[in-house]
Coordinates of C-alpha atoms in Angstrom, one line a residue:
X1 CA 124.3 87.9 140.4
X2 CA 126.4 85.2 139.3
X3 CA 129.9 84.7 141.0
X4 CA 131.5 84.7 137.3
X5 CA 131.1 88.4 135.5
X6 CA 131.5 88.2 131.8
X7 CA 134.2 90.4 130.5
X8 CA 133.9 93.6 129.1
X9 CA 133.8 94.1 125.2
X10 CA 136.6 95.4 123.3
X11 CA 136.4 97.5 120.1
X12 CA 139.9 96.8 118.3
X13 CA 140.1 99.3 115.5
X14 CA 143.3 99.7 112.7
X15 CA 144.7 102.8 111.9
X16 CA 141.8 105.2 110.2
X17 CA 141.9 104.8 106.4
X18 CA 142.2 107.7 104.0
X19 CA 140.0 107.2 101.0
X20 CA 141.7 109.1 98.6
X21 CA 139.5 110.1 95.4
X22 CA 140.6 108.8 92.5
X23 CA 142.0 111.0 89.8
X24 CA 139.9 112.9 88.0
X25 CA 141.2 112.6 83.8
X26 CA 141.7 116.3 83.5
X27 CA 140.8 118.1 79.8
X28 CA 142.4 120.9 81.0
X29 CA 145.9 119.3 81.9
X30 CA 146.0 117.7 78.4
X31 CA 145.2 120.9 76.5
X32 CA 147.9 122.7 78.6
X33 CA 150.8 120.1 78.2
X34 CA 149.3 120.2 74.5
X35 CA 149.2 116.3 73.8
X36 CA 147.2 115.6 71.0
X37 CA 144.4 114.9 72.8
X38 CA 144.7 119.0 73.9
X39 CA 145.3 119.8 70.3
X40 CA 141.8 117.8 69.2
X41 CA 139.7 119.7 72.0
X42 CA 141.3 123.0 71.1
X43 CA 141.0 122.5 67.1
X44 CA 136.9 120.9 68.1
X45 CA 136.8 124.5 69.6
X46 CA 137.9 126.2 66.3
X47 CA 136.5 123.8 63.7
X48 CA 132.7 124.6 65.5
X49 CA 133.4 128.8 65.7
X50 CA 134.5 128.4 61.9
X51 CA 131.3 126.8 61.3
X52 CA 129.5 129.7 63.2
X53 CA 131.3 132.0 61.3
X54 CA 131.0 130.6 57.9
X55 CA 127.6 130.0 58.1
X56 CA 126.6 133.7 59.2
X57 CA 128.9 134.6 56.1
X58 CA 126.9 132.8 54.0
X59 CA 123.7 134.4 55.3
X60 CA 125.4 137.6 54.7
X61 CA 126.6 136.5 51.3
X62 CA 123.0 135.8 50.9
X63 CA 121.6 138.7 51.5
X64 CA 123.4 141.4 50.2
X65 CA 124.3 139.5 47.1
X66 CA 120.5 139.5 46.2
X67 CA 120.3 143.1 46.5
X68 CA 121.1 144.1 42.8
X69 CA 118.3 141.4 42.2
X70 CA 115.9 142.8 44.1
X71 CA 116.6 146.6 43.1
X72 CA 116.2 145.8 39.4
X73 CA 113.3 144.6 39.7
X74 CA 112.0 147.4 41.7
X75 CA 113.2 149.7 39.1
X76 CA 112.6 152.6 41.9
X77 CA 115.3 155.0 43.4
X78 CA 112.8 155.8 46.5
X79 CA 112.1 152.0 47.0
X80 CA 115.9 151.2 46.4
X81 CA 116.6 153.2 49.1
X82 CA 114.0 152.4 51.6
X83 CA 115.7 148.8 50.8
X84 CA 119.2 149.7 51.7
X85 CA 117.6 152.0 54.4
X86 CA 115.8 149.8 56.2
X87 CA 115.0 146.3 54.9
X88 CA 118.7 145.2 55.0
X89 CA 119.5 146.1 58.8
X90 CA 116.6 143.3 60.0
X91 CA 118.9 140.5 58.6
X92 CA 121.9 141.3 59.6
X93 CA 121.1 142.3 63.4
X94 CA 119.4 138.6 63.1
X95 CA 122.7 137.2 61.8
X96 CA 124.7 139.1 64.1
X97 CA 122.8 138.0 66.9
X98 CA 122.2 134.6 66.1
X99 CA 126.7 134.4 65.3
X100 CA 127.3 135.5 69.2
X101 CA 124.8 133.3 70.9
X102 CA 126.0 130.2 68.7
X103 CA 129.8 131.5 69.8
X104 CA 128.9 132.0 73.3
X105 CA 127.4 128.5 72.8
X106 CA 130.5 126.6 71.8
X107 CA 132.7 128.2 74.7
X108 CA 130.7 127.7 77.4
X109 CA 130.6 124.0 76.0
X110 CA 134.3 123.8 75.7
X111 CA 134.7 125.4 79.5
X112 CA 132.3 122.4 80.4
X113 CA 134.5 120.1 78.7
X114 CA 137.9 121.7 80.3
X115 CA 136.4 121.8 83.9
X116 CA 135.1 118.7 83.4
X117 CA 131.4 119.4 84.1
X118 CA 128.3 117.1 82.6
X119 CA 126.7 119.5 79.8
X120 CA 123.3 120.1 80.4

């Protein structure tokens, strides 16, 4: 071994650094303060269930504002009833239906929006 021993290595290190996350642009915050920014996603929330809604009225509208069509042509009070009896409830369960998955829809949307989440 040699006379002259090389010195030992040093690891010279600063105070740890916190890595903060940078702030997140929260929807939620804006709707509860209610900048405008809040008020536009709140009123996209009510413009799309006004949509749902109109457009199952109009399916509604639709339907049973045929009916006095249809039953004068049938000219039957035995088919007029089977109409009213059964053929009308088909329709409207459909409509129904269709109004709270399309409702359901635009909430879980918005929520998305609010928490921030990527929509699917």
């Amino acid at each position: 071994m040699s006379a002259e021993s090389t010195p030992r290595r040093e690891v010279v290190t600063g105070e740890p650094r916190r890595v903060r996350p940078l702030p997140r642009y929260r929807a939620q915050s804006e709707i509860d303060e209610q900048t405008a920014l809040g008020g536009a996603y709140v009123r996209s929330l009510m413009r799309s269930q006004l949509r749902a809604g109109l457009t199952t009225f109009a399916v509604l509208a639709l339907v049973a504002g045929t009916l006095p069509l249809v039953f004068e042509a049938l000219h039957s009070n035995t088919v007029v009833w089977a109409v009213l009896g059964f053929a009308t409830y088909p329709p409207l369960t459909l409509a129904a239906w269709w109004y709270v998955r399309r409702a359901e829809r635009n909430e879980r949307d918005f929520a998305r929006l609010v928490e921030g989440l990527p929509s699917p």
